[in-house]
PDB file of C-alpha atoms and ligand atoms in Angstrom:
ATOM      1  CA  UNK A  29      56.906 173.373-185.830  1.00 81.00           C
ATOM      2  CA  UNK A  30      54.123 170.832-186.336  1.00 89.00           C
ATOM      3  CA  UNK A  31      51.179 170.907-183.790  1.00 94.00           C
ATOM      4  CA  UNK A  32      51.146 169.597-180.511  1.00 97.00           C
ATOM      5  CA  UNK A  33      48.671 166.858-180.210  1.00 98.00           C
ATOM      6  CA  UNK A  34      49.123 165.422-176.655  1.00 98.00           C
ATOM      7  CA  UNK A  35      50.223 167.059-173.288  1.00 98.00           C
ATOM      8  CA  UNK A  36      51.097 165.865-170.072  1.00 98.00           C
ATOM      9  CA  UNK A  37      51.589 167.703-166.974  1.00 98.00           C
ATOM     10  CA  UNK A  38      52.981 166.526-163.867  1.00 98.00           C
ATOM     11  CA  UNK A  39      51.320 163.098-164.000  1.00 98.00           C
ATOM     12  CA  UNK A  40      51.362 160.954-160.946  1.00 98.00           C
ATOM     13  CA  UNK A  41      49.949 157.575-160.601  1.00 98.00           C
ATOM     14  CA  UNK A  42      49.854 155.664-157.310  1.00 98.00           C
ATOM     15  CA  UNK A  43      48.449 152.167-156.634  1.00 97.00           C
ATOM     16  CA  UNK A  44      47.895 152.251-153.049  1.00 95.00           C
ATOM     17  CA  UNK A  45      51.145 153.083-150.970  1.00 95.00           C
ATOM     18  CA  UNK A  46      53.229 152.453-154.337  1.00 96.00           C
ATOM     19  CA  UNK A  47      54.134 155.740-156.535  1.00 97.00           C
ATOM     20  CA  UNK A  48      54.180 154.238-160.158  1.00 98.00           C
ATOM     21  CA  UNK A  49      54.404 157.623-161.897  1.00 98.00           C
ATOM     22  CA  UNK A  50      56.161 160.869-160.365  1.00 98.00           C
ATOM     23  CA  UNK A  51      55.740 164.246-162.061  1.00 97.00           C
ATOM     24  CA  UNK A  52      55.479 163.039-165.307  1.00 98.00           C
ATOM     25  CA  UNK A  53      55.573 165.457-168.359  1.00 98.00           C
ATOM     26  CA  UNK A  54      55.535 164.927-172.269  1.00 98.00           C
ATOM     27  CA  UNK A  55      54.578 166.607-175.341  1.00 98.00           C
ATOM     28  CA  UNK A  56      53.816 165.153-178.784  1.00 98.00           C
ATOM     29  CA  UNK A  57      53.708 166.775-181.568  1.00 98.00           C
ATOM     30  CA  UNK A  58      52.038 165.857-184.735  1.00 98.00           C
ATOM     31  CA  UNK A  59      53.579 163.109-186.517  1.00 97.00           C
ATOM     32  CA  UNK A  60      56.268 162.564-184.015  1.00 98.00           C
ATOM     33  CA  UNK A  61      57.377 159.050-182.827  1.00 98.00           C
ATOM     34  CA  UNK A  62      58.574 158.800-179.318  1.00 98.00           C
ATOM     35  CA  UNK A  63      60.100 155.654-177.974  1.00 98.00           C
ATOM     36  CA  UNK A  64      59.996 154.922-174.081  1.00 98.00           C
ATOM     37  CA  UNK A  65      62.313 152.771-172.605  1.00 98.00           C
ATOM     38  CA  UNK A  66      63.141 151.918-168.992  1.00 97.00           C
ATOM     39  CA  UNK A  67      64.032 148.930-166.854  1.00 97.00           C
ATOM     40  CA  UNK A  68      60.610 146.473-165.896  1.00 96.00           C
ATOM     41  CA  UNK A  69      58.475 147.551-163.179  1.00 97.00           C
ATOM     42  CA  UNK A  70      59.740 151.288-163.788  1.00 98.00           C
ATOM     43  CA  UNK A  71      55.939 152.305-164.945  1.00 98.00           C
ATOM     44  CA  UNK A  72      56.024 152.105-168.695  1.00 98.00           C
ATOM     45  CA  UNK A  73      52.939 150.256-169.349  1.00 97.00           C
ATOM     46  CA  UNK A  74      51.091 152.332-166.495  1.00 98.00           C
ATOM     47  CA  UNK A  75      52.071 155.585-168.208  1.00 98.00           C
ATOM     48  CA  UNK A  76      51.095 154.463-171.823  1.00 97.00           C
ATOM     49  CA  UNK A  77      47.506 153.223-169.854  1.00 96.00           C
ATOM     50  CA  UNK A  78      46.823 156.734-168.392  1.00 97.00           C
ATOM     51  CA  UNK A  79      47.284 158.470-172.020  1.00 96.00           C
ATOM     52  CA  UNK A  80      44.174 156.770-172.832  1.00 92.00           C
ATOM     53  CA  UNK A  81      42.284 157.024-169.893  1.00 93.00           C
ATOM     54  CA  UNK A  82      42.572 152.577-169.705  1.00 93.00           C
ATOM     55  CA  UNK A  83      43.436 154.064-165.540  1.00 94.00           C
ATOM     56  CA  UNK A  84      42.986 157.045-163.930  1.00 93.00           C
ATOM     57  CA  UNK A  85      46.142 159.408-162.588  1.00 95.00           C
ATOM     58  CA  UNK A  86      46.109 160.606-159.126  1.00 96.00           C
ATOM     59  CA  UNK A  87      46.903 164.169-160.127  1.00 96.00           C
ATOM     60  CA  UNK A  88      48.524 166.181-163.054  1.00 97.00           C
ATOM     61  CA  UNK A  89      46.643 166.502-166.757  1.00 96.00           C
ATOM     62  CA  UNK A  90      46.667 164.967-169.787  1.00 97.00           C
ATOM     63  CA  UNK A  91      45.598 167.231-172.802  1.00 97.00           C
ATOM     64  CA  UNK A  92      44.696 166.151-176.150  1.00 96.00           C
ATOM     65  CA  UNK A  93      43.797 168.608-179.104  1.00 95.00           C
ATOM     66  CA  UNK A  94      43.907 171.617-176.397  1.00 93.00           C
ATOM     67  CA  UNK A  95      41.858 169.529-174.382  1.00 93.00           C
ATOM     68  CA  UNK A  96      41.844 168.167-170.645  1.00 94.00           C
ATOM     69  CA  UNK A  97      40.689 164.520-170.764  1.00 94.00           C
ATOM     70  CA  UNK A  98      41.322 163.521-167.543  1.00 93.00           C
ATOM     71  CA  UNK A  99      39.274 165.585-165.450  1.00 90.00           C
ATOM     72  CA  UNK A 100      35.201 166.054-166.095  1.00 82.00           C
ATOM     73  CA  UNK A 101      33.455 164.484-168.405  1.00 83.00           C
ATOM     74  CA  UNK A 102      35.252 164.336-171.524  1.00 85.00           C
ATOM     75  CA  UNK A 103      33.974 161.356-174.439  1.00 86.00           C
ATOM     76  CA  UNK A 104      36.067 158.415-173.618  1.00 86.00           C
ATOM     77  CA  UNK A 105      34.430 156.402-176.890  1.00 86.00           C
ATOM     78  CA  UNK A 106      36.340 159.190-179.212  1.00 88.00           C
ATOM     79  CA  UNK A 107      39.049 159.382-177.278  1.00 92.00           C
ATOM     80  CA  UNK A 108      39.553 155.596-178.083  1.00 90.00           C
ATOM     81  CA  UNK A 109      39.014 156.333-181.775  1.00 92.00           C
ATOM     82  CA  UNK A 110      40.980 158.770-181.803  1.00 96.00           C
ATOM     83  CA  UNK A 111      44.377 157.331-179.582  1.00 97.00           C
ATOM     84  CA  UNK A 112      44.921 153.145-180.375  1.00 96.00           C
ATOM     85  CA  UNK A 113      46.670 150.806-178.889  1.00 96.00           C
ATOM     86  CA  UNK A 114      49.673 147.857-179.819  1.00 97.00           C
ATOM     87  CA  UNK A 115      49.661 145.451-176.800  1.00 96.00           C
ATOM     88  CA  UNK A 116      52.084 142.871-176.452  1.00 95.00           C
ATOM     89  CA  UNK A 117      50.214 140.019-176.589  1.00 94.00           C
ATOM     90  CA  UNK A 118      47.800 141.010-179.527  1.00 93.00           C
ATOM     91  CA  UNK A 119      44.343 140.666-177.506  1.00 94.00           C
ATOM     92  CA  UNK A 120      42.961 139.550-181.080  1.00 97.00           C
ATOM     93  CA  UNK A 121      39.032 138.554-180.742  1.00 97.00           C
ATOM     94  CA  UNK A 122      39.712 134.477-180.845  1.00 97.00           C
ATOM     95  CA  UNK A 123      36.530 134.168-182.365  1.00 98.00           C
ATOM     96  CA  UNK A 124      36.518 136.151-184.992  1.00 98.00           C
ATOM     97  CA  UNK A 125      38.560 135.939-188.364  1.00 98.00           C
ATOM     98  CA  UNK A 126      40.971 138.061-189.045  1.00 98.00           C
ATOM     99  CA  UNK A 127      38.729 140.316-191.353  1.00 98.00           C
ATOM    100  CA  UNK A 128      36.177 140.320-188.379  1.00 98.00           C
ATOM    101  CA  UNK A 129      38.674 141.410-185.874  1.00 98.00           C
ATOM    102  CA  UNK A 130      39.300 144.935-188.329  1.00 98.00           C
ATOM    103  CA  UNK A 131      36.045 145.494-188.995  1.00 98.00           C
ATOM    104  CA  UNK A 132      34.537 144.456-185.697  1.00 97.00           C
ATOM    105  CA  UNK A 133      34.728 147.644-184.105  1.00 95.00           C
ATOM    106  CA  UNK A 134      34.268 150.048-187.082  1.00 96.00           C
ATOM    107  CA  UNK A 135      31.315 148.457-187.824  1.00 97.00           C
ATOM    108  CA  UNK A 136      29.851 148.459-184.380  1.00 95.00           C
ATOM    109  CA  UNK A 137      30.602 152.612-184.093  1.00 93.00           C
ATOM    110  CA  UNK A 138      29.549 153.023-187.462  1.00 94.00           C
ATOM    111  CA  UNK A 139      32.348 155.179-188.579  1.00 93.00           C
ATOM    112  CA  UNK A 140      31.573 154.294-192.488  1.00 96.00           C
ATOM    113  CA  UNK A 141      28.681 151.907-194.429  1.00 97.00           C
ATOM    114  CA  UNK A 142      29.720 148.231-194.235  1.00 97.00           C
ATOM    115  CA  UNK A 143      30.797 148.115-197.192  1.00 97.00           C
ATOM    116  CA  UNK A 144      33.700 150.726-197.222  1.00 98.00           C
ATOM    117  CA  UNK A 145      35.278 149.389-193.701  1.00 98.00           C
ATOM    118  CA  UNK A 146      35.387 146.049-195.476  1.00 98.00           C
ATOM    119  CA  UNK A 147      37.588 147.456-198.353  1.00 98.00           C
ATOM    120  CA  UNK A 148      39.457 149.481-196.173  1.00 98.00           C
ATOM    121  CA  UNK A 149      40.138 146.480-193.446  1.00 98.00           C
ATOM    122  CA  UNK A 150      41.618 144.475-196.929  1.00 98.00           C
ATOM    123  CA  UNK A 151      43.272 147.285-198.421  1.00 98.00           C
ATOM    124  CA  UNK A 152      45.256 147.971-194.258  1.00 98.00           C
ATOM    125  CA  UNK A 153      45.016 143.964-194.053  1.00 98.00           C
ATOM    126  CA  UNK A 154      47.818 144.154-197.687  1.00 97.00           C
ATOM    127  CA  UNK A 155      49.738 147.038-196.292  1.00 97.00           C
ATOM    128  CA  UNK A 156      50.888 144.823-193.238  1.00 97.00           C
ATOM    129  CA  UNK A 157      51.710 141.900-195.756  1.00 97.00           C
ATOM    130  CA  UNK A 158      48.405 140.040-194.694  1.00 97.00           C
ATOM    131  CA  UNK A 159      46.342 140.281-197.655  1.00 97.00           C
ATOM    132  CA  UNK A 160      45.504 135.667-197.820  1.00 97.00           C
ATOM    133  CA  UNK A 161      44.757 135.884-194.222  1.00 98.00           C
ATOM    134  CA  UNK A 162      41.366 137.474-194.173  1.00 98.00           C
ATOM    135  CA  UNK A 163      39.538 134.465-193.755  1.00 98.00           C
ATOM    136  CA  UNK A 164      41.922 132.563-191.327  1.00 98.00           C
ATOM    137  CA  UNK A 165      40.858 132.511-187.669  1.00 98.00           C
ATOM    138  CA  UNK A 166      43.738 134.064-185.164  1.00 98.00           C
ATOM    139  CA  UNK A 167      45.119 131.171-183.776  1.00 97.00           C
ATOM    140  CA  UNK A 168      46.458 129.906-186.863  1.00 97.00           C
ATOM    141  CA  UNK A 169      48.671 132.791-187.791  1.00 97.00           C
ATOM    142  CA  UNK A 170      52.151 133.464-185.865  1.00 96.00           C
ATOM    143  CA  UNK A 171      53.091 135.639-183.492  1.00 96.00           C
ATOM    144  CA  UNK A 172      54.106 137.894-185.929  1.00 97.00           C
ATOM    145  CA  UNK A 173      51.333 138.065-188.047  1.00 97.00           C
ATOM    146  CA  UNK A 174      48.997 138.472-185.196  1.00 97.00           C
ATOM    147  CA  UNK A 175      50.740 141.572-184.407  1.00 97.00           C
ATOM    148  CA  UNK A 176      50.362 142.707-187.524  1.00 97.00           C
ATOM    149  CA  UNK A 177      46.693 142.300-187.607  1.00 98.00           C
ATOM    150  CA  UNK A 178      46.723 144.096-184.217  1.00 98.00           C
ATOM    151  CA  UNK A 179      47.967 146.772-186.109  1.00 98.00           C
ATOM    152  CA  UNK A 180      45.749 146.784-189.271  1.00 98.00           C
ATOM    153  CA  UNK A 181      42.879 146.937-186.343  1.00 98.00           C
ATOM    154  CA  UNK A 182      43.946 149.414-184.710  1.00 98.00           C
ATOM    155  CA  UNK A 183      44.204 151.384-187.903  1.00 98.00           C
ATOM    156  CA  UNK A 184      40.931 150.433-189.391  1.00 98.00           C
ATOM    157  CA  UNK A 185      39.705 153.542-186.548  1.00 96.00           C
ATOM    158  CA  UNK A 186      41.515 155.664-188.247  1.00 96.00           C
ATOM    159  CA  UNK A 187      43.567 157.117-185.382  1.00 97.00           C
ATOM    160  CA  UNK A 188      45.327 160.236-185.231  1.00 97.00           C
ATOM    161  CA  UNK A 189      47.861 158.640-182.250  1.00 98.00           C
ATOM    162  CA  UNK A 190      48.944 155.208-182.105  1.00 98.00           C
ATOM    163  CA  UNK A 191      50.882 153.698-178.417  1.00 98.00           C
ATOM    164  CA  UNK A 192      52.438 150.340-178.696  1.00 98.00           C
ATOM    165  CA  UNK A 193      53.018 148.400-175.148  1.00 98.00           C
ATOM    166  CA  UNK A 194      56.298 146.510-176.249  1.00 97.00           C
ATOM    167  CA  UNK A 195      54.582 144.995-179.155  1.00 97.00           C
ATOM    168  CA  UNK A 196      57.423 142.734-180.208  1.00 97.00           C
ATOM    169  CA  UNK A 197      58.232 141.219-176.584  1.00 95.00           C
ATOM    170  CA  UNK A 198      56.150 138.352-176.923  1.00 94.00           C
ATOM    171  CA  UNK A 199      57.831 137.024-180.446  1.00 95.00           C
ATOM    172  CA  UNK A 200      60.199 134.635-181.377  1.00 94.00           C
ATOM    173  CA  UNK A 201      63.113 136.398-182.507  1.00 93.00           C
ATOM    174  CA  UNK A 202      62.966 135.405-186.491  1.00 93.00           C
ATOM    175  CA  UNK A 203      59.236 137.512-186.370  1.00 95.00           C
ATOM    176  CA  UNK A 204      60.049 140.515-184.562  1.00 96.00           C
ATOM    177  CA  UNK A 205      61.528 142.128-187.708  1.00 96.00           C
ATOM    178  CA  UNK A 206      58.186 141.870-189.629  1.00 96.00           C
ATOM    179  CA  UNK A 207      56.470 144.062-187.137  1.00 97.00           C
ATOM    180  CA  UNK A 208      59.361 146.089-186.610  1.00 97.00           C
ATOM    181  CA  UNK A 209      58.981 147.108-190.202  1.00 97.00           C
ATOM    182  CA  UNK A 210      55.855 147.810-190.206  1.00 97.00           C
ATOM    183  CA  UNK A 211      55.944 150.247-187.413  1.00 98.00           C
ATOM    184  CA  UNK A 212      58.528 151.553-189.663  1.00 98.00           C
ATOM    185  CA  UNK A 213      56.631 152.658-192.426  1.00 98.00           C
ATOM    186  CA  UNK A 214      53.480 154.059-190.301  1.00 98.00           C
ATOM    187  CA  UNK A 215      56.347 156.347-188.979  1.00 98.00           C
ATOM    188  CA  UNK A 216      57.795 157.087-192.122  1.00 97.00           C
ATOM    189  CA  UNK A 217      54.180 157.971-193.215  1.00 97.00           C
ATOM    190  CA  UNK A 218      54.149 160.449-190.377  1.00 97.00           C
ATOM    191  CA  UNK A 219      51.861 158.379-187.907  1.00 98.00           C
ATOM    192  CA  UNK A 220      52.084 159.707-184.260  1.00 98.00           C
ATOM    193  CA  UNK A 221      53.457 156.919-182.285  1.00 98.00           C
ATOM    194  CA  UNK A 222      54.605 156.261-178.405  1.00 98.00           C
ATOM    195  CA  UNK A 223      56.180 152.981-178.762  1.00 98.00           C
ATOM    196  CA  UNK A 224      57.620 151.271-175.294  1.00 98.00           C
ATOM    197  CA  UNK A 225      59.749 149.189-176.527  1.00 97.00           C
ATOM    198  CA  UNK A 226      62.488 147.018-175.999  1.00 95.00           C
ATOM    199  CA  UNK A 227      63.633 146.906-179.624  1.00 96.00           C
ATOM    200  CA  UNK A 228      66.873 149.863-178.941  1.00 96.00           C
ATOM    201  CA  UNK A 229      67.657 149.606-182.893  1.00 96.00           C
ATOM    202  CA  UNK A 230      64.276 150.759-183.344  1.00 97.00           C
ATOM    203  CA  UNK A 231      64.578 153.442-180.431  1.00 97.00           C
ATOM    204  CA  UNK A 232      67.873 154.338-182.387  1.00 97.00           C
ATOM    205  CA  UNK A 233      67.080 154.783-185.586  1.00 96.00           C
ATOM    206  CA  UNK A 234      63.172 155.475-186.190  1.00 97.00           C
ATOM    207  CA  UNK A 235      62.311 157.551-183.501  1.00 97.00           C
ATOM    208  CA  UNK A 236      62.732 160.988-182.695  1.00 96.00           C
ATOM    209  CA  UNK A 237      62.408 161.613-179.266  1.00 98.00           C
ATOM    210  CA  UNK A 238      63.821 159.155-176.698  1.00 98.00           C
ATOM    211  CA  UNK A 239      62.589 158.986-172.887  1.00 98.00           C
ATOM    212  CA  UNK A 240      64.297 156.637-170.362  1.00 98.00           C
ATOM    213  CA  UNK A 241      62.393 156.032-167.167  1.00 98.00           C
ATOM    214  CA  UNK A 242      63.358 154.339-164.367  1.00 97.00           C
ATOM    215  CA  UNK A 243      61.313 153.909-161.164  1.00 97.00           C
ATOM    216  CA  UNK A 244      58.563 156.198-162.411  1.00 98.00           C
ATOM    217  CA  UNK A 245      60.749 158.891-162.899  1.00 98.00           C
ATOM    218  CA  UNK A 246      61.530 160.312-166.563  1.00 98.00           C
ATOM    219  CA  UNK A 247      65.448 160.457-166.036  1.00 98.00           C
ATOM    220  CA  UNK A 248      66.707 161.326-169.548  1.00 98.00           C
ATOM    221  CA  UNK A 249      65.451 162.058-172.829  1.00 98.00           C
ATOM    222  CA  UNK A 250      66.125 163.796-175.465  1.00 98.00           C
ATOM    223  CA  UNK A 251      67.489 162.981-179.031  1.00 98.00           C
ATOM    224  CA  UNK A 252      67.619 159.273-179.390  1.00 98.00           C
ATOM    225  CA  UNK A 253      71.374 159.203-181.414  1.00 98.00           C
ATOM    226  CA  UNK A 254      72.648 161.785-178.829  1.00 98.00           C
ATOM    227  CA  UNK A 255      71.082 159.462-176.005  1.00 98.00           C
ATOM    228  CA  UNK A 256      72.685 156.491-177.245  1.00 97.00           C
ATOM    229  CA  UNK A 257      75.976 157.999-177.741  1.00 97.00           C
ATOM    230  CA  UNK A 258      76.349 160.095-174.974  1.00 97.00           C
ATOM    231  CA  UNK A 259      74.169 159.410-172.433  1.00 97.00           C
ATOM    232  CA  UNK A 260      73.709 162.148-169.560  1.00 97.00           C
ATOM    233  CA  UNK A 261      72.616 160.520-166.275  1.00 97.00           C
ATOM    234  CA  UNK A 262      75.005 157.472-165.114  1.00 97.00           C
ATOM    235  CA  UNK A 263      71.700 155.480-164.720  1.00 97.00           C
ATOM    236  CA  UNK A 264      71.004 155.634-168.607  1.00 97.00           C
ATOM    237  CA  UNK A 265      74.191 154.642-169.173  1.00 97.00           C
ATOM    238  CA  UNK A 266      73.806 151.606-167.313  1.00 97.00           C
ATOM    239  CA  UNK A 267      70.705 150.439-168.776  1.00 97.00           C
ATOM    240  CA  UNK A 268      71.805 150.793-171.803  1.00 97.00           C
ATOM    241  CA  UNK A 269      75.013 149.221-171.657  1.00 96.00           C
ATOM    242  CA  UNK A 270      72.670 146.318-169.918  1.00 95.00           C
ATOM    243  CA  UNK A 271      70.677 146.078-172.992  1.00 92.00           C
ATOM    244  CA  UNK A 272      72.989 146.914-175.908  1.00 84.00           C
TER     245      UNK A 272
HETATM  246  N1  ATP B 326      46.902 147.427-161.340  1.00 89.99           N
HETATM  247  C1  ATP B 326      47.972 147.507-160.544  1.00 89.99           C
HETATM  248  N2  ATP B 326      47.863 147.395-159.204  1.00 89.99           N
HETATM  249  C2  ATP B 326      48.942 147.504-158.405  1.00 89.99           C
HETATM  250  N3  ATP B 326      50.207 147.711-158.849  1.00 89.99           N
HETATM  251  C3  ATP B 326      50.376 147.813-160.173  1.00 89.99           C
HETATM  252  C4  ATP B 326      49.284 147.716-161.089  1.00 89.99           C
HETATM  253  N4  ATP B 326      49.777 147.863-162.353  1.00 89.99           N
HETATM  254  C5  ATP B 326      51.101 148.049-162.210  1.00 89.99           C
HETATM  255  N5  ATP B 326      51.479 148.022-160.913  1.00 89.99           N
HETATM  256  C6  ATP B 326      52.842 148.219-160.402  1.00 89.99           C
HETATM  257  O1  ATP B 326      53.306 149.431-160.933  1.00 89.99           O
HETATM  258  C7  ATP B 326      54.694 149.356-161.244  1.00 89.99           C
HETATM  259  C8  ATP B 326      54.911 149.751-162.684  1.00 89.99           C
HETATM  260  O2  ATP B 326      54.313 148.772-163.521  1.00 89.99           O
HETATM  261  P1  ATP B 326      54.315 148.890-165.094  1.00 89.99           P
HETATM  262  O3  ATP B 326      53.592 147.703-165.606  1.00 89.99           O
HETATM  263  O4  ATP B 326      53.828 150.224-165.497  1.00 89.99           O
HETATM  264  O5  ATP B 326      55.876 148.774-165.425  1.00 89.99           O
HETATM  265  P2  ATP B 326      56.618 148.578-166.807  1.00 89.99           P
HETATM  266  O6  ATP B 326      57.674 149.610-166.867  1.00 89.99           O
HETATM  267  O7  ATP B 326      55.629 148.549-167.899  1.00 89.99           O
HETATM  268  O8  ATP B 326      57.322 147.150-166.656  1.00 89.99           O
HETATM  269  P3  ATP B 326      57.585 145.993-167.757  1.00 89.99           P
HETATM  270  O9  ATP B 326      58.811 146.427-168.536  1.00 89.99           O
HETATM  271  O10 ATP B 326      57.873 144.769-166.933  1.00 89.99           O
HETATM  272  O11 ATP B 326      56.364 145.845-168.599  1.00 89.99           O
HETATM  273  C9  ATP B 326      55.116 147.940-160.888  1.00 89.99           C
HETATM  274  O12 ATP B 326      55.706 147.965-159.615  1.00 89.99           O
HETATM  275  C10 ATP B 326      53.819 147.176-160.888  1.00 89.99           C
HETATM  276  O13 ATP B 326      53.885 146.090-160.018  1.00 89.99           O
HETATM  277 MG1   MG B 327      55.029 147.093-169.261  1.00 89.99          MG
END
């Protein structure tokens, strides 16, 4: 079995009086690509937030590498090296062309000489289908494209986990396939991925683990084609018979 790179145990999350997350746990192992998916408001986008320390849980640990990160004083700049993130709405740099955006943060941490993060933000700029746009400035590409420089940035870190906060929900229909696909092949290239998503062909078919929460609860998961077929808990089944 391939390594386990993230761990959590028992992770709760309240804001206030309100219990987002209750007693969460997950594993991912190297190269595995686990697709959340859950009704709105059932703490998604809160969970995905604590896995890289963007908010702090109330109690329970997240491990990465063997390592606590959420308690004492572990390096929150490699930690965001190391685990990127998809948002839905892009959050490109508006000010910056699209090359700028990739190399922008590369260049500030120094991970390589200028030169190499510039031929590596082309080279990831091609593999998402992007290659013209270097020069353009972000508000004249689609939705679709955006994403997919959103990607190619978070890439240019060179991350060894990648989360995606429904990273297709904010696209016309006709451009969610584009993004789709690329998520595809990162999988298929054996990126580690937690993808909550929306998308249940993609949940279907390219991931491998499948976790359905509802009101901060995980209530079922398990095998995504065994999910979808044969759902356990009546509330999965009604979700996804909502959705599909
Ligand atoms: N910063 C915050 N302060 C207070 N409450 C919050 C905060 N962020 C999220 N919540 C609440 O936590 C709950 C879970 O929110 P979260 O965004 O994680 O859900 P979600 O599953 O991602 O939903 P969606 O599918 O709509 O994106 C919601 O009730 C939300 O209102
Ligand atoms: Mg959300």
């Amino acid at each position: 079995m391939k390594d386990l790179i993230l761990s959590v145990k028992n992770l709760s999350k309240s804001y206030g009086d309100l219990e987002v997350l209750k007693d969460i746990n997950m594993d991912v192992r190297e190269g595995e690509v686990i697709s959340v998916i859950g009704p709105s408001g059932s703490g998604k986008s809160t969970f995905l937030r604590c896995i890289n320390l963007l908010e702090e849980p109330n109690s329970g640990t997240i491990s990465y590498q063997n390592e606590v990160i959420n308690q004492g004083k572990y390096n929150r700049r490699k930690l965001h090296r190391e685990i990127g993130m998809v948002f839905q709405k892009f959050n490109l740099f508006p000010h910056m062309t699209v090359l700028k955006n990739i190399t922008y943060a590369p260049q500030k941490l120094k991970i390589a000489s200028k030169k190499e993060i510039e031929a590596k933000a082309r080279e990831l700029l091609s593999k998402v289908g992007l290659a013209m746009k270097a020069d353009e400035m972000p508000n004249n590409l689609s939705g679709g494209q955006q994403q997919r420089v959103a990607i190619a940035r978070a890439l240019a870190m060179s991350p060894k986990i990648l989360l995606f906060d429904e990273p297709t929900s904010a696209l016309d229909p006709e451009l969610v396939g584009e993004v789709l696909k690329v998520m595809k092949t990162l999988a298929d290239e054996g990126m580690t991925m937690v993808v909550v998503t929306h998308e249940m062909g993609f949940a279907r078919e390219v991931s491998n683990h499948l976790i359905f929460m509802e009101n901060g609860y995980i209530v079922e998961e398990g095998d995504p084609k065994e999910i979808f077929a044969h759902p356990k808990n009546e509330r999965t089944a009604q979700f996804l018979s909502s959705v599909l």
